[in-house]
Tab-separated table of C-alpha atoms in Angstrom:
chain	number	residue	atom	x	y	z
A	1	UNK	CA	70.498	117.948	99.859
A	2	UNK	CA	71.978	121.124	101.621
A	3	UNK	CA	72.909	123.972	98.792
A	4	UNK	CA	76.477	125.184	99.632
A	5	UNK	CA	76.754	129.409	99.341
A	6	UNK	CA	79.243	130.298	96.599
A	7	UNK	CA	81.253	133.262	97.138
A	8	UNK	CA	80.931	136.146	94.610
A	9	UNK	CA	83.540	136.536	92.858
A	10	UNK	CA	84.434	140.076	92.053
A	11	UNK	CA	85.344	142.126	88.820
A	12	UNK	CA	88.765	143.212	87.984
A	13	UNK	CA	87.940	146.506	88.524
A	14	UNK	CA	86.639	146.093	91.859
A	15	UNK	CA	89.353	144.206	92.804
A	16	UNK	CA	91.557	147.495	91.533
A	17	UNK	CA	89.294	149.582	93.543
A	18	UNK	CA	90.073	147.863	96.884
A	19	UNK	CA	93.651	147.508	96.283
A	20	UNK	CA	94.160	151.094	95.591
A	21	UNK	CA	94.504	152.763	98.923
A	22	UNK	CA	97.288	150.971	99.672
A	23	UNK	CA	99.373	152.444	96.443
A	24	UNK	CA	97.908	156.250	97.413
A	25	UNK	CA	98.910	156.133	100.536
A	26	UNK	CA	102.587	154.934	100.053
A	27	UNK	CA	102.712	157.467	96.742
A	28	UNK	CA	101.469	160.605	99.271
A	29	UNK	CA	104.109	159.039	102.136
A	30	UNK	CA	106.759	159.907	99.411
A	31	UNK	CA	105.535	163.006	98.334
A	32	UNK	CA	106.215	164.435	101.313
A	33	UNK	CA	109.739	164.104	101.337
A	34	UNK	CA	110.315	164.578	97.710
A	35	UNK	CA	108.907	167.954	98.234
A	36	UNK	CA	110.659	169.252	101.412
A	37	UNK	CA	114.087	167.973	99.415
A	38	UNK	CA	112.745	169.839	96.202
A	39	UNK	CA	111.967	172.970	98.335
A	40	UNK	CA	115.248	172.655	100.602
A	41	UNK	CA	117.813	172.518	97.076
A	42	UNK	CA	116.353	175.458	95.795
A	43	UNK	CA	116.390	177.754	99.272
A	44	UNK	CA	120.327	176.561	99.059
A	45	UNK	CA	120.428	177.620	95.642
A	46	UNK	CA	118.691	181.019	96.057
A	47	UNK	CA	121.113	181.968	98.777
A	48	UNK	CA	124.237	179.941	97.486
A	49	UNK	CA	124.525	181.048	93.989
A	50	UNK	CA	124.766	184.650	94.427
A	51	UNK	CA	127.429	183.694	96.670
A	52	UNK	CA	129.537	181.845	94.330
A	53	UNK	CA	129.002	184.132	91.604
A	54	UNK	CA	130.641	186.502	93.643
A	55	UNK	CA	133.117	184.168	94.635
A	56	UNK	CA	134.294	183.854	90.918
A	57	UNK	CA	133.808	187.245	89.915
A	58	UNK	CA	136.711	188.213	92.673
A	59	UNK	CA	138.741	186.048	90.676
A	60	UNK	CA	138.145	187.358	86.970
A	61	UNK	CA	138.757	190.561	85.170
A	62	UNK	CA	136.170	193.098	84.532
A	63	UNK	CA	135.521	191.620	80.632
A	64	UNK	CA	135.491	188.802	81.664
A	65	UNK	CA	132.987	189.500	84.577
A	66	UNK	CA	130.341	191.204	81.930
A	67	UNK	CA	130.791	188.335	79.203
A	68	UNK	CA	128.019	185.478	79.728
A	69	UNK	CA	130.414	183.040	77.586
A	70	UNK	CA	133.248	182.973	80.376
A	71	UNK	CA	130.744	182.581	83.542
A	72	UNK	CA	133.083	179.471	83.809
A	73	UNK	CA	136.065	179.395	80.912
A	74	UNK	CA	138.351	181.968	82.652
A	75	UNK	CA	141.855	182.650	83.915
A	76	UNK	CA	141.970	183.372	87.737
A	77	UNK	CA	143.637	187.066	88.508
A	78	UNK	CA	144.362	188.091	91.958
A	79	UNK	CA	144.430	191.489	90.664
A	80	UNK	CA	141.409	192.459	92.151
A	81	UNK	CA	142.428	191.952	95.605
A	82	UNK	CA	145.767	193.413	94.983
A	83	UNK	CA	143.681	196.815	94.237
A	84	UNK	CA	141.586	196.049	97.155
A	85	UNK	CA	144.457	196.430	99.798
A	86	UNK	CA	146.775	198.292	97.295
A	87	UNK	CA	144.961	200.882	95.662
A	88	UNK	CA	142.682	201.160	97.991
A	89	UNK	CA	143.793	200.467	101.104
A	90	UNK	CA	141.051	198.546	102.541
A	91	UNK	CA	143.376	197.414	105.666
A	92	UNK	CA	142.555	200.615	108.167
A	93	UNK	CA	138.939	199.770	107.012
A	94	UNK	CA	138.719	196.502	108.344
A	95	UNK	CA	140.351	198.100	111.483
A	96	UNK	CA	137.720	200.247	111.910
A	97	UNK	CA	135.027	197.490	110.999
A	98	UNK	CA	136.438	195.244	114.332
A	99	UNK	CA	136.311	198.254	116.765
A	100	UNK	CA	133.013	199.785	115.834
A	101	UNK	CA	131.374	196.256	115.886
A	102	UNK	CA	132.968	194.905	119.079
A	103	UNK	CA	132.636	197.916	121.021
A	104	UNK	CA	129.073	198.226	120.139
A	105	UNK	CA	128.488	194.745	120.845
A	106	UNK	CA	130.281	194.743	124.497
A	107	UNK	CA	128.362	197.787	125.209
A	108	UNK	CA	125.159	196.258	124.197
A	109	UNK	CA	126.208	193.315	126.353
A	110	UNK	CA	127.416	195.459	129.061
A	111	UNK	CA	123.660	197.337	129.119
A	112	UNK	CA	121.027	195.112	127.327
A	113	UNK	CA	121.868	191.940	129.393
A	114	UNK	CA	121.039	193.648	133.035
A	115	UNK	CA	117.843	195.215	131.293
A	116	UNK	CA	116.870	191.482	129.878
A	117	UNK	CA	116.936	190.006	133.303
A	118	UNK	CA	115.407	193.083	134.819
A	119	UNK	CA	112.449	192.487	132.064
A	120	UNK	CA	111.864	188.415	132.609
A	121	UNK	CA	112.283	188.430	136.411
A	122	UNK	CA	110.096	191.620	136.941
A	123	UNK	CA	107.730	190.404	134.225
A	124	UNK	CA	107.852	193.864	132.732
A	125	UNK	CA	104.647	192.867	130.249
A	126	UNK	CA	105.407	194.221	126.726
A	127	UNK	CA	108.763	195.762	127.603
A	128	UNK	CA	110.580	193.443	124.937
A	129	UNK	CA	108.156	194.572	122.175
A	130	UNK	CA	108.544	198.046	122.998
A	131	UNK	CA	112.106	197.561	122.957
A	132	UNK	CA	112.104	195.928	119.481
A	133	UNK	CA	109.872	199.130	118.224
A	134	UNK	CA	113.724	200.686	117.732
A	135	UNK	CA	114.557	198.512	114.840
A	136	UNK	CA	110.991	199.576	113.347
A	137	UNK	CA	111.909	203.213	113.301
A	138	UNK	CA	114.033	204.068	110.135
A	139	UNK	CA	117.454	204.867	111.088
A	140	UNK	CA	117.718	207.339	108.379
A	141	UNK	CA	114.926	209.071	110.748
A	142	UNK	CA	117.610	209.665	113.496
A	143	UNK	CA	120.433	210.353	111.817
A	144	UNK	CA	119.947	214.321	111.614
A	145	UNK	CA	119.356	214.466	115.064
A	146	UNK	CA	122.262	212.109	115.528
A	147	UNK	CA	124.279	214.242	113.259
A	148	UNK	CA	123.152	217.673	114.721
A	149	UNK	CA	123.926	216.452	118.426
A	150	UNK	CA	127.443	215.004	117.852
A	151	UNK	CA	128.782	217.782	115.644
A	152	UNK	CA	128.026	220.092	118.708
A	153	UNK	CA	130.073	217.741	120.674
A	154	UNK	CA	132.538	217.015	117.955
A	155	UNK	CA	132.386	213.349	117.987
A	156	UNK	CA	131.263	213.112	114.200
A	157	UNK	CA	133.938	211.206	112.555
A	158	UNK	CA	134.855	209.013	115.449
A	159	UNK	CA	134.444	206.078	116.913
A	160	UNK	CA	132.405	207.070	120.000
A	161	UNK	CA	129.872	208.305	117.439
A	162	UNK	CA	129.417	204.956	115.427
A	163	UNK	CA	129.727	202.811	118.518
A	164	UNK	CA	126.661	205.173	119.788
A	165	UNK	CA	124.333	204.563	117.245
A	166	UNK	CA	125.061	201.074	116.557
A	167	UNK	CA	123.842	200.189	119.657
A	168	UNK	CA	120.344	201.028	117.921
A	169	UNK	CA	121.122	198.383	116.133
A	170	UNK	CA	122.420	195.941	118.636
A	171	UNK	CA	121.029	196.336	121.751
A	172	UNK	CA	117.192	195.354	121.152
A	173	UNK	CA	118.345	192.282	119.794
A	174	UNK	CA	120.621	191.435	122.876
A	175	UNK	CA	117.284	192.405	125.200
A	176	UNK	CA	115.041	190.259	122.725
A	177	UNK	CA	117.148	187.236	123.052
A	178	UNK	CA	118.251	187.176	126.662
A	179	UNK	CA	114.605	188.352	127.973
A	180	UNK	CA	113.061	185.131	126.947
A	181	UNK	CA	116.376	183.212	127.657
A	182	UNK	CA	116.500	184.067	131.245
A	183	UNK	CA	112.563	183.481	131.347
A	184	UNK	CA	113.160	180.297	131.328
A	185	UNK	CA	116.131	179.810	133.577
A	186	UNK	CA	114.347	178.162	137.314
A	187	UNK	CA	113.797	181.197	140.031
A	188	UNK	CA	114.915	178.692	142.701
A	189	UNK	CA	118.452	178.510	141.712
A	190	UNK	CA	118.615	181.969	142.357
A	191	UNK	CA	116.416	181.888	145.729
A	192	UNK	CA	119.169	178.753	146.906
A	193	UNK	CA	121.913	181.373	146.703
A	194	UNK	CA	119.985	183.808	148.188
A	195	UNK	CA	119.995	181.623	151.236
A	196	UNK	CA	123.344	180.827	151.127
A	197	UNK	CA	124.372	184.592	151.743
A	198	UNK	CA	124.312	185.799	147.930
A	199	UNK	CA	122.765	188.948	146.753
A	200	UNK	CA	120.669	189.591	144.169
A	201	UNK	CA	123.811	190.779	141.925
A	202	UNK	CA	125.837	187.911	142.662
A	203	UNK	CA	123.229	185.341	142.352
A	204	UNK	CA	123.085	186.933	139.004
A	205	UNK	CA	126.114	187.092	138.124
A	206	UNK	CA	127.768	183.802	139.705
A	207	UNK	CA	124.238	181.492	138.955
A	208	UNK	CA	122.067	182.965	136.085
A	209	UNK	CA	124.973	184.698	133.829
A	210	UNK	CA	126.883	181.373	133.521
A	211	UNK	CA	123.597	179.246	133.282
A	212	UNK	CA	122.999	181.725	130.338
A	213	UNK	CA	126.275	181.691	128.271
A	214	UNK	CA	124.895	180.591	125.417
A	215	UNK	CA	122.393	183.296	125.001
A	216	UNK	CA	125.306	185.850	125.517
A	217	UNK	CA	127.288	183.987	122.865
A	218	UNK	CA	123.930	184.201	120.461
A	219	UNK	CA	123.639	187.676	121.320
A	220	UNK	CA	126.902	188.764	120.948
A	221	UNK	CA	127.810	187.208	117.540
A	222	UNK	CA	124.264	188.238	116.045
A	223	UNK	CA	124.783	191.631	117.319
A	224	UNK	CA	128.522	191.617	115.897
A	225	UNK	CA	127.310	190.858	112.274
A	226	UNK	CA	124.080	193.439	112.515
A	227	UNK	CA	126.755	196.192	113.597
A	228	UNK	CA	129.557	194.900	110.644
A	229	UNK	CA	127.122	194.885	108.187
A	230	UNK	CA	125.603	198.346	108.624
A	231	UNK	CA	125.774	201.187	106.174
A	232	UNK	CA	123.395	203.984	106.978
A	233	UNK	CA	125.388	205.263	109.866
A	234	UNK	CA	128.635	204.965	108.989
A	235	UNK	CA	128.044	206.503	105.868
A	236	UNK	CA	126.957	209.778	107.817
A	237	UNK	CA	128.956	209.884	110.908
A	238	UNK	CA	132.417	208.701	109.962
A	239	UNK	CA	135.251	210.180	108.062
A	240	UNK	CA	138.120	208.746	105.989
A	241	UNK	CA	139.917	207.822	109.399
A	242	UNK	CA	137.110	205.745	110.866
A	243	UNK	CA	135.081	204.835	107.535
A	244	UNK	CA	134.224	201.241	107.702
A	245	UNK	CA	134.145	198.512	105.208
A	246	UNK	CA	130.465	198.596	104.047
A	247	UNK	CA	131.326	202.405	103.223
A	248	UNK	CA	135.043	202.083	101.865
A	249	UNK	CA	133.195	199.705	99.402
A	250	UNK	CA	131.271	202.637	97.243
A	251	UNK	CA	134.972	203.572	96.134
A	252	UNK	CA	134.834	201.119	93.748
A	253	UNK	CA	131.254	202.819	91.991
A	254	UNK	CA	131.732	205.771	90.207
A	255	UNK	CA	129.515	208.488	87.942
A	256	UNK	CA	130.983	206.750	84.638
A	257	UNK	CA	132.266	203.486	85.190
A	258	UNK	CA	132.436	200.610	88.123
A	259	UNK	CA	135.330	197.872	89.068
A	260	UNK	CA	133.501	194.828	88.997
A	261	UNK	CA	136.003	192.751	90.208
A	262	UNK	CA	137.421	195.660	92.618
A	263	UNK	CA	133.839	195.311	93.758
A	264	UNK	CA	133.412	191.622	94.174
A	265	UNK	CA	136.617	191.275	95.850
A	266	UNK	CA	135.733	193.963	98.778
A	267	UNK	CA	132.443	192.069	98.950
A	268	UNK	CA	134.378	188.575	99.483
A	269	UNK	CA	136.380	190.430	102.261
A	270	UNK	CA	133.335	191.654	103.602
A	271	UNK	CA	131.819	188.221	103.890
A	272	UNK	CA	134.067	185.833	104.313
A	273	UNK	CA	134.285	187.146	107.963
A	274	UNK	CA	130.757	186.947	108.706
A	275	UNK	CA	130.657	183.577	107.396
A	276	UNK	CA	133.152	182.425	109.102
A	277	UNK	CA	131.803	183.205	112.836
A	278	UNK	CA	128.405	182.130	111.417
A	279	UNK	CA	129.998	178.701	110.522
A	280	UNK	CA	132.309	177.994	113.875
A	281	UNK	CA	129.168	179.668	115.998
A	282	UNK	CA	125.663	177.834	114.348
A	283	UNK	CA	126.039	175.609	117.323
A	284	UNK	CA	125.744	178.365	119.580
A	285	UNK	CA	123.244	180.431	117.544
A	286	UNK	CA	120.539	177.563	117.406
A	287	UNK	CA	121.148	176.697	120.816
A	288	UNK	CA	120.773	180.338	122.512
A	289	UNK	CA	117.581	180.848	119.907
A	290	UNK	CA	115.941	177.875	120.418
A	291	UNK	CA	116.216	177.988	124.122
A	292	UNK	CA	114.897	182.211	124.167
A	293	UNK	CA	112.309	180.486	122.168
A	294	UNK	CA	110.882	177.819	123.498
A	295	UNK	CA	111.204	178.971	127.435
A	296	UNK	CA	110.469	182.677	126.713
């Protein structure tokens, strides 16, 4: 008479402990996401918030702006901006905003695009951190000097002057960019219209420059908002004539007292800009970074 083998049977909680992988793994596998959402909504909320509390405060009166109670039970004024461009005057302002930050960005265009190609084709080694040292140095470092120069060649108080030392702002960012941009643009293309009777210049700018449109188009609107956005110089070197907007906006601060909602509704006009060619143009920015990026 054979004996059969009987199978063990197991306990319970051994059965538990071999099922239990199976429930860790699938809890970690939606951890993961739960956490990149959780850590996404609150980057949005850190940067979006601020943003529409200022939205509303250009919309309410200055109690209403310091009472907690009517964060969101208010009556809409358009007072504020009516002091902004009445009172005020912020309209030459926002003149003088476009030309300074245009004509520093074409001339950082016009001069930081050659040097970028210069640097990747040349393989100038370390030339694009040397060039970013500039936005290490505090401007507040240069501006006597600035100062001291221009008001011997009376420029301080015009446009020349701020266009001039924006272009410490935008130019090693232009070089940055476009260095590794054109780094990874293919020598050959330029080498094929070589043969074909090109020269270096028109290789460059008939092949490379259009292959690299949308680094120029990163460069130029990143450049554009560094140059709107900047205070230090303008508060030096300009006058009421060419003051821009990041200036004009102290008028609303005083010794004794400040407009709130004069303030929030020069800040609005001050952003809405911005956000605007940061909304049409995030197809171009992520495309021109990504490429200096990954080819540079």
């Amino acid at each position: 008479m054979t004996a059969t083998a009987q199978r063990p049977t197991r306990s319970p909680a051994a059965a538990a402990r071999v099922s239990s992988p199976a429930p860790r793994r699938r809890k970690k596998r939606l951890l993961g996401p739960t956490l990149r959402t959780i850590a996404i909504v609150v980057v949005v909320l850190l940067f979006v918030l601020p943003l529409g509390w200022m939205l509303m405060a250009a919309f309410k009166t200055n109690l209403d702006i310091v009472t907690p109670s009517r964060t969101f039970d208010f009556t809409p004024t358009l007072d504020n901006f009516g002091t902004v461009f009445g009172a005020q005057n912020f309209a030459p302002f926002i003149v003088n905003s476009v030309v300074v930050g245009v004509g520093a960005t074409i001339v950082a265009l016009v001069l930081g695009v050659p040097a970028a190609y210069g640097i990747a084709r040349y393989r100038i080694r370390n030339a694009t951190a040397f060039v970013l040292l500039a936005r290490v140095i505090p401007g507040v470092s240069l501006l006597i000097p600035w100062y001291f120069l221009f008001s011997q060649v009376q420029l301080v108080g015009t446009y020349t002057a701020l266009i001039l030392t924006h272009i410490f702002v935008t130019m090693p960012l232009v070089v940055a960019i476009m260095a590794g941009f054109f780094e990874g643009l293919p020598e050959e293309l330029e080498e094929a219209a070589q043969i074909d009777g090109s020269s270096r210049v028109g290789a460059f700018v008939r092949v490379v420059l259009p292959l690299a449109l949308p680094g120029v188009a990163t460069s130029a609107i990143l450049a554009f908002i560094f140059s709107w956005n900047n205070f230090l110089f303008a508060l030096v070197l300009s006058n009421q004539e060419t003051r821009t907007l990041p200036v004009a906006i102290s008028n609303f601060t005083s010794y004794a007292s400040v407009d709130w909602g004069g303030l929030m509704a020069a800040s609005v006009i001050i952003t809405v800009p911005v956000m605007l060619v940061a909304l049409f143009a995030q197809r171009y920015v992520v495309a021109g970074l990504t490429a200096g990026a990954t080819k540079g």
